[in-house]
Coordinates of C-alpha atoms in Angstrom, one line a residue:
M1 CA 0.0 0.0 0.0
I2 CA 2.9 2.3 0.6
K3 CA 4.0 2.5 -3.0
H4 CA 0.7 4.2 -4.0
Q5 CA 1.3 7.1 -1.6
S6 CA 2.7 10.3 -3.1
E7 CA 5.4 10.4 -0.5
V8 CA 7.0 7.7 1.5
P9 CA 5.0 7.7 4.8
Q10 CA 6.9 8.1 8.1
G11 CA 6.1 8.5 11.7
N12 CA 2.4 8.9 12.5
A13 CA 1.5 8.7 8.8
L14 CA 3.1 5.3 8.5
R15 CA 1.4 4.1 11.7
R16 CA -2.0 5.1 10.4
L17 CA -1.3 3.3 7.2
T18 CA -0.3 0.2 9.2
V19 CA -3.5 0.3 11.2
L20 CA -5.5 0.6 7.9
S21 CA -3.8 -2.5 6.6
G22 CA -4.7 -4.3 9.9
L23 CA -8.3 -3.1 9.6
L24 CA -8.5 -4.4 6.0
G25 CA -7.3 -7.8 7.0
A26 CA -9.6 -7.9 10.0
L27 CA -12.7 -6.9 8.0
I28 CA -12.0 -9.5 5.3
K29 CA -11.3 -12.3 7.7
G30 CA -14.0 -11.6 10.2
G31 CA -16.7 -10.4 7.8
R32 CA -18.1 -8.0 10.5
A33 CA -17.7 -4.3 10.7
S34 CA -18.3 -3.9 14.4
L35 CA -15.5 -2.5 16.5
S36 CA -15.2 -5.6 18.6
E37 CA -15.0 -7.9 15.6
L38 CA -12.4 -5.6 13.9
G39 CA -10.3 -5.7 17.0
R40 CA -10.7 -9.4 17.4
H41 CA -9.3 -10.2 14.0
M42 CA -6.5 -7.6 13.8
E43 CA -3.0 -9.1 13.6
D44 CA -1.6 -7.5 16.7
P45 CA 0.0 -9.0 19.8
T46 CA -1.7 -6.6 22.2
D47 CA -4.8 -7.3 24.3
L48 CA -8.2 -7.4 22.6
E49 CA -9.2 -4.1 24.4
S50 CA -6.2 -2.4 23.0
R51 CA -6.9 -3.6 19.5
V52 CA -10.5 -2.4 19.7
K53 CA -9.3 1.0 20.9
K54 CA -6.7 1.1 18.1
A55 CA -9.5 0.5 15.5
K56 CA -11.7 3.1 17.1
R57 CA -8.9 5.7 17.2
W58 CA -8.3 5.2 13.5
L59 CA -11.9 5.5 12.6
Q60 CA -12.3 8.7 14.7
N61 CA -8.9 10.2 14.0
K62 CA -9.0 13.7 12.4
W63 CA -6.0 12.7 10.3
T64 CA -7.9 9.8 8.7
D65 CA -8.5 11.3 5.2
V66 CA -10.1 9.8 2.1
T67 CA -7.6 11.7 -0.1
V68 CA -4.7 9.9 1.7
H69 CA -6.2 6.5 2.6
F70 CA -8.5 5.8 -0.4
I71 CA -8.0 8.0 -3.5
P72 CA -4.4 6.9 -4.1
Y73 CA -5.6 3.3 -4.6
L74 CA -8.6 4.4 -6.7
L75 CA -6.7 6.5 -9.2
P76 CA -4.9 3.7 -11.1
I77 CA -8.2 1.9 -11.4
L78 CA -10.0 4.9 -12.9
H79 CA -7.0 5.6 -15.2
S80 CA -7.2 2.0 -16.5
L81 CA -11.0 2.0 -16.9
S82 CA -11.0 5.4 -18.7
K83 CA -8.8 4.0 -21.5
A84 CA -12.0 2.5 -22.9
G85 CA -13.2 6.0 -23.6
E86 CA -16.1 6.1 -21.2
L87 CA -16.9 5.7 -17.5
V88 CA -20.4 4.7 -16.4
L89 CA -21.3 6.1 -12.9
A90 CA -24.2 5.2 -10.7
I91 CA -25.6 7.2 -7.8
D92 CA -27.6 5.7 -5.0
G93 CA -28.2 5.8 -1.2
S94 CA -28.4 3.0 1.4
C95 CA -28.6 2.5 5.2
V96 CA -25.3 2.1 7.0
G97 CA -24.5 1.7 10.7
K98 CA -27.1 2.8 13.3
D99 CA -29.7 5.2 11.9
C100 CA -27.4 6.6 9.2
M101 CA -27.5 6.8 5.4
A102 CA -24.7 6.8 2.8
L103 CA -25.0 8.6 -0.5
M104 CA -22.5 7.0 -2.9
V105 CA -21.3 7.5 -6.5
S106 CA -19.7 4.4 -8.0
V107 CA -18.1 3.4 -11.4
I108 CA -19.6 0.3 -13.0
W109 CA -17.3 -2.6 -13.9
R110 CA -18.0 -6.3 -14.6
R111 CA -21.5 -6.2 -13.1
R112 CA -20.1 -4.6 -10.0
A113 CA -19.9 -1.0 -8.7
I114 CA -16.5 0.3 -7.5
P115 CA -17.1 3.2 -5.0
I116 CA -15.6 6.6 -5.9
C117 CA -17.2 9.1 -3.5
W118 CA -19.7 9.1 -0.7
V119 CA -21.2 11.2 2.1
V120 CA -22.9 10.0 5.3
R121 CA -25.6 11.7 7.3
K122 CA -27.7 11.0 10.3
A123 CA -31.0 9.7 9.0
P124 CA -32.6 6.2 9.6
K125 CA -34.1 6.1 6.1
G126 CA -35.4 8.3 3.3
H127 CA -34.0 10.4 0.5
F128 CA -31.1 12.9 0.4
P129 CA -31.9 16.5 -0.5
E130 CA -31.1 17.5 -4.0
H131 CA -28.4 20.0 -2.9
M132 CA -26.4 16.9 -1.5
H133 CA -26.9 15.2 -4.9
V134 CA -25.4 18.2 -6.7
A135 CA -22.6 18.5 -4.1
I136 CA -21.4 14.9 -4.5
I137 CA -21.6 15.2 -8.3
G138 CA -19.4 18.2 -8.0
Q139 CA -16.8 16.3 -5.9
V140 CA -16.7 13.5 -8.5
A141 CA -16.4 16.0 -11.3
M142 CA -13.4 17.6 -9.6
L143 CA -11.8 14.2 -9.1
M144 CA -12.3 13.3 -12.8
D145 CA -11.0 16.6 -14.0
S146 CA -7.8 16.1 -12.0
I147 CA -7.0 12.5 -13.2
L148 CA -8.4 12.0 -16.7
E149 CA -5.7 12.6 -19.2
Q150 CA -7.7 11.8 -22.3
D151 CA -11.2 12.3 -23.8
C152 CA -13.6 10.1 -21.8
R153 CA -17.4 10.3 -21.9
I154 CA -19.0 10.1 -18.5
F155 CA -22.5 8.7 -18.0
L156 CA -24.5 9.1 -14.8
L157 CA -27.3 6.7 -13.9
G158 CA -29.8 7.1 -11.1
D159 CA -33.2 6.1 -9.9
A160 CA -36.2 8.4 -9.3
E161 CA -34.6 10.0 -6.2
F162 CA -32.1 11.7 -8.5
D163 CA -34.4 13.2 -11.2
G164 CA -34.1 16.8 -9.9
C165 CA -33.6 19.6 -12.4
E166 CA -30.5 20.9 -10.6
L167 CA -28.8 17.5 -10.8
Q168 CA -29.6 17.3 -14.5
Q169 CA -28.2 20.8 -15.1
S170 CA -25.1 19.9 -13.1
C171 CA -24.4 16.9 -15.3
L172 CA -24.8 19.1 -18.4
A173 CA -22.5 21.7 -16.9
H174 CA -19.8 19.0 -16.4
G175 CA -20.3 17.7 -19.9
W176 CA -21.7 14.4 -18.7
E177 CA -24.4 12.3 -20.2
Y178 CA -27.2 11.0 -18.0
V179 CA -30.1 8.5 -17.8
L180 CA -32.3 9.0 -14.7
K181 CA -35.5 7.4 -13.7
T182 CA -38.4 9.6 -12.9
A183 CA -41.9 9.2 -11.3
K184 CA -45.0 8.6 -13.3
D185 CA -46.6 11.8 -11.9
T186 CA -43.7 14.0 -13.3
L187 CA -45.1 16.5 -15.7
V188 CA -43.9 16.6 -19.3
A189 CA -44.7 18.9 -22.2
D190 CA -43.3 20.0 -25.5
H191 CA -43.0 23.7 -24.5
P192 CA -41.2 25.3 -21.5
N193 CA -44.3 27.1 -20.4
M194 CA -45.7 23.6 -19.7
E195 CA -49.0 24.4 -21.5
H196 CA -51.0 21.2 -22.0
A197 CA -48.6 19.3 -19.8
S198 CA -49.5 15.7 -18.8
A199 CA -48.0 13.2 -16.4
F200 CA -45.5 10.6 -17.5
G201 CA -48.0 8.0 -16.4
H202 CA -50.2 8.9 -19.4
L203 CA -47.5 8.0 -21.9
A204 CA -47.7 4.6 -23.7
A205 CA -45.9 3.0 -26.5
S206 CA -47.6 1.9 -29.7
I207 CA -49.2 -1.6 -29.7
G208 CA -46.5 -4.2 -30.1
Q209 CA -43.7 -1.8 -29.0
K210 CA -42.0 -1.7 -25.6
S211 CA -40.8 1.9 -25.7
L212 CA -41.7 5.5 -26.8
F213 CA -38.9 8.1 -27.2
L214 CA -39.8 11.8 -27.2
P215 CA -36.9 14.2 -27.9
Q216 CA -36.6 17.9 -26.9
M217 CA -39.3 17.9 -24.2
Y218 CA -39.7 19.9 -21.0
V219 CA -40.4 18.4 -17.5
A220 CA -41.5 19.3 -14.0
K221 CA -43.5 22.4 -13.0
Q222 CA -40.6 24.8 -13.9
G223 CA -40.4 23.4 -17.4
F224 CA -36.8 22.2 -17.3
G225 CA -35.4 21.3 -20.7
P226 CA -35.0 20.5 -23.4
V227 CA -34.5 16.9 -22.3
N228 CA -35.3 13.6 -24.0
V229 CA -37.8 11.4 -22.3
L230 CA -38.4 7.7 -22.6
F231 CA -41.3 5.4 -21.8
W232 CA -39.9 1.9 -21.5
H233 CA -41.8 -1.3 -20.5
D234 CA -39.9 -4.4 -21.2
R235 CA -42.3 -6.9 -19.7
T236 CA -39.7 -9.7 -19.7
R237 CA -37.6 -7.6 -17.2
Y238 CA -40.0 -5.2 -15.4
D239 CA -43.5 -5.5 -14.0
R240 CA -44.1 -1.8 -14.4
P241 CA -43.1 0.8 -17.0
L242 CA -40.0 2.9 -16.5
Y243 CA -40.0 6.6 -17.2
L244 CA -36.6 7.9 -18.0
L245 CA -35.0 11.4 -18.5
T246 CA -31.9 11.4 -20.6
S247 CA -29.5 13.6 -22.5
L248 CA -28.9 10.8 -24.9
E249 CA -30.5 11.1 -28.3
Y250 CA -31.2 7.5 -29.0
G251 CA -33.8 5.6 -27.0
P252 CA -32.3 2.0 -27.2
Q253 CA -28.9 3.4 -26.1
A254 CA -30.5 5.0 -23.0
E255 CA -32.2 1.6 -22.2
T256 CA -28.8 -0.2 -22.5
Y257 CA -27.1 2.2 -20.1
Y258 CA -29.9 2.3 -17.6
R259 CA -29.8 -1.5 -17.2
K260 CA -26.3 -1.0 -15.6
R261 CA -27.7 1.1 -12.8
Y262 CA -28.7 -1.9 -10.8
H263 CA -25.1 -2.9 -10.4
I264 CA -24.6 -0.3 -7.6
E265 CA -27.1 -2.3 -5.5
T266 CA -24.7 -5.3 -5.8
F267 CA -22.0 -3.3 -4.1
F268 CA -24.3 -2.4 -1.1
G269 CA -25.2 -6.1 -0.9
D270 CA -21.5 -7.1 -0.9
I271 CA -20.5 -4.8 1.9
K272 CA -23.7 -5.7 3.8
S273 CA -25.3 -9.1 4.0
R274 CA -23.0 -10.9 1.5
G275 CA -19.7 -9.6 2.9
F276 CA -19.0 -7.2 5.8
H277 CA -22.4 -6.5 7.4
I278 CA -21.7 -2.8 7.6
H279 CA -25.4 -2.2 8.2
K280 CA -25.2 -4.2 11.5
T281 CA -22.5 -2.2 13.2
R282 CA -23.8 0.0 16.1
I283 CA -21.6 2.9 15.1
E284 CA -23.9 5.9 14.8
E285 CA -21.5 8.9 14.2
P286 CA -21.6 9.9 10.5
Q287 CA -17.9 10.8 10.2
T288 CA -16.9 7.5 11.9
L289 CA -19.1 5.6 9.4
F290 CA -17.6 7.6 6.6
N291 CA -14.1 6.4 7.6
L292 CA -15.4 2.9 8.0
L293 CA -16.5 3.0 4.4
I294 CA -12.9 3.7 3.4
V295 CA -12.0 0.3 4.9
A296 CA -15.0 -1.5 3.5
S297 CA -14.5 0.0 0.0
L298 CA -10.8 -1.0 -0.1
A299 CA -11.6 -4.5 1.2
F300 CA -14.2 -4.8 -1.5
I301 CA -11.7 -3.7 -4.2
I302 CA -9.1 -6.1 -2.9
C303 CA -11.5 -9.0 -3.2
I304 CA -12.6 -8.2 -6.8
L305 CA -9.0 -7.7 -7.8
F306 CA -7.9 -11.0 -6.3
E307 CA -10.6 -12.9 -8.2
F308 CA -8.4 -12.9 -11.3
D309 CA -5.6 -14.8 -9.5
A310 CA -8.2 -17.0 -7.6
R311 CA -10.0 -18.2 -10.7
T312 CA -6.8 -19.5 -12.3
S313 CA -5.3 -20.8 -9.1
A314 CA -4.5 -24.4 -8.6
Q315 CA -6.2 -24.0 -5.2
L316 CA -9.6 -23.0 -6.7
G317 CA -11.3 -26.2 -5.8
K318 CA -10.3 -25.8 -2.1
F319 CA -12.5 -22.7 -1.6
C320 CA -15.1 -23.0 -4.4
R321 CA -17.1 -25.8 -6.0
K322 CA -15.9 -25.8 -9.6
D323 CA -19.2 -27.0 -10.9
R324 CA -20.9 -24.0 -9.4
I325 CA -18.3 -21.3 -9.9
D326 CA -20.4 -19.6 -12.6
S327 CA -23.1 -18.9 -10.0
L328 CA -20.6 -16.9 -7.8
S329 CA -19.9 -13.2 -8.3
V330 CA -16.5 -11.7 -8.8
F331 CA -16.7 -10.5 -5.2
Q332 CA -17.6 -13.8 -3.7
I333 CA -14.8 -15.7 -5.5
G334 CA -12.3 -13.1 -4.4
L335 CA -13.5 -13.0 -0.8
R336 CA -13.4 -16.8 -0.4
A337 CA -9.9 -16.9 -2.0
V338 CA -8.4 -14.2 0.2
R339 CA -9.8 -15.9 3.3
F340 CA -8.5 -19.3 2.2
Y341 CA -5.0 -17.9 1.5
V342 CA -4.9 -16.0 4.8
R343 CA -6.1 -19.0 6.8
H344 CA -3.4 -21.2 5.3
A345 CA -0.7 -18.5 5.5
M346 CA -0.2 -18.4 1.7
N347 CA 1.3 -15.4 -0.1
L348 CA -1.2 -12.9 -1.6
S349 CA -0.1 -11.0 -4.6
F350 CA -2.2 -8.3 -6.3
Q351 CA -1.9 -4.7 -7.4
F352 CA -4.6 -2.0 -7.2
S353 CA -3.6 -1.0 -10.8
K354 CA -3.8 -4.2 -12.8
N355 CA -6.3 -6.4 -14.5
F356 CA -8.8 -3.7 -15.4
P357 CA -9.7 -3.9 -19.2

C-alpha cells in the first residue's frame, strides 16, 4: 500500500497506514464491521481491548483522510478504466450503521460497482436532499478533471430519487451524459411554459412496441429542458413501466445504459449481508461511518482484484465448488480466496492498478 502514496509515509502517517492494513485484514477475515470484531481479527500482539481502541482511534482520527487513505488506490483503477473512452457512474443511497444513510457514486465494472465518492448523514431512512446530490456530483467531477488525461465520456445513472432539475443541469455543466428514472406523476410537455402538460403515467408505446422516445421535451413544473424522455416497458424484465429522463438522443442506447444502474445495488449487498455486514454495526456517528466506508471499500476492491488470480489458481477447488463457480460473483470468489489464502498462510499478490480492461 505504501507504493501508492505520493510520499513515503513516516512516523504517524506510517502508523496510520499500518493500522489501515490491519483493519482491512480484520474486515475481510471476520466479515463483520463492528469495532469488537475488527479488534478481534486484527493481527496485533496486544490485548483485545487495546486492539479495539486502536481500531476506534483510526476511525475517529481527524487525520484519517479519504484523499490519503482511499483516493491513491482508486486512481490507477480509474485511469485504467478510462482507457475504454467512457466511464459509467451510478448514484444511490443506502442505510449504514445505526440510523445513518450513505449517498454514494460508483463506477460500473463487470456487473459490480466500485465506490468513488460518498457522504454519510444521520437519518434512519429516506432520500437525500437535492443539494447533496449536486454537491457529491461536483466532488466526483473535480476528481475526474484532476485525473483523466484523455477524452472520456462520463455517463451518470440514477433512480427516481435523482431526477431533480438541478442535478440534470449539473451533469450538463460538467459535460456528462445521464439517464435518470423519474416518477409517473412527473409533468412533461413540448413547451417550456408547460402548457397542456401531462403526467408521464399517461405515456404509452404503440401496440407491439415496448418503448416510446420523445426528444426535446420539458419536464417538471418549472419546465426544465430541453430533455429527452423515454417510456420503456420491457415486460420480460420489469413488472411496471420505467419513465426515464436522458441527455442521450437514441432511446435504445438509454435503455442499455440504464440496465447497468442496478449494479450499484450489488455493491451495497456485498458490503452488507454478503460480505462485511456494515449495516449491522452499532456505530452511529456519520464521520466514523464515513471512515469505516474507506475500509469497506478498499476491502471490496481487494476482493474483486484478487478474483483474477483466484479463478486461475490451482487452489480454486479448495475454496469454491468448480461445478458452481459460474453462480458466484466476482466479489464472492475473491473474498473466499483471500480468506483461504490467509487461513493457510499463503502469499497474496495483487496490485490496485492491474487487471482492469
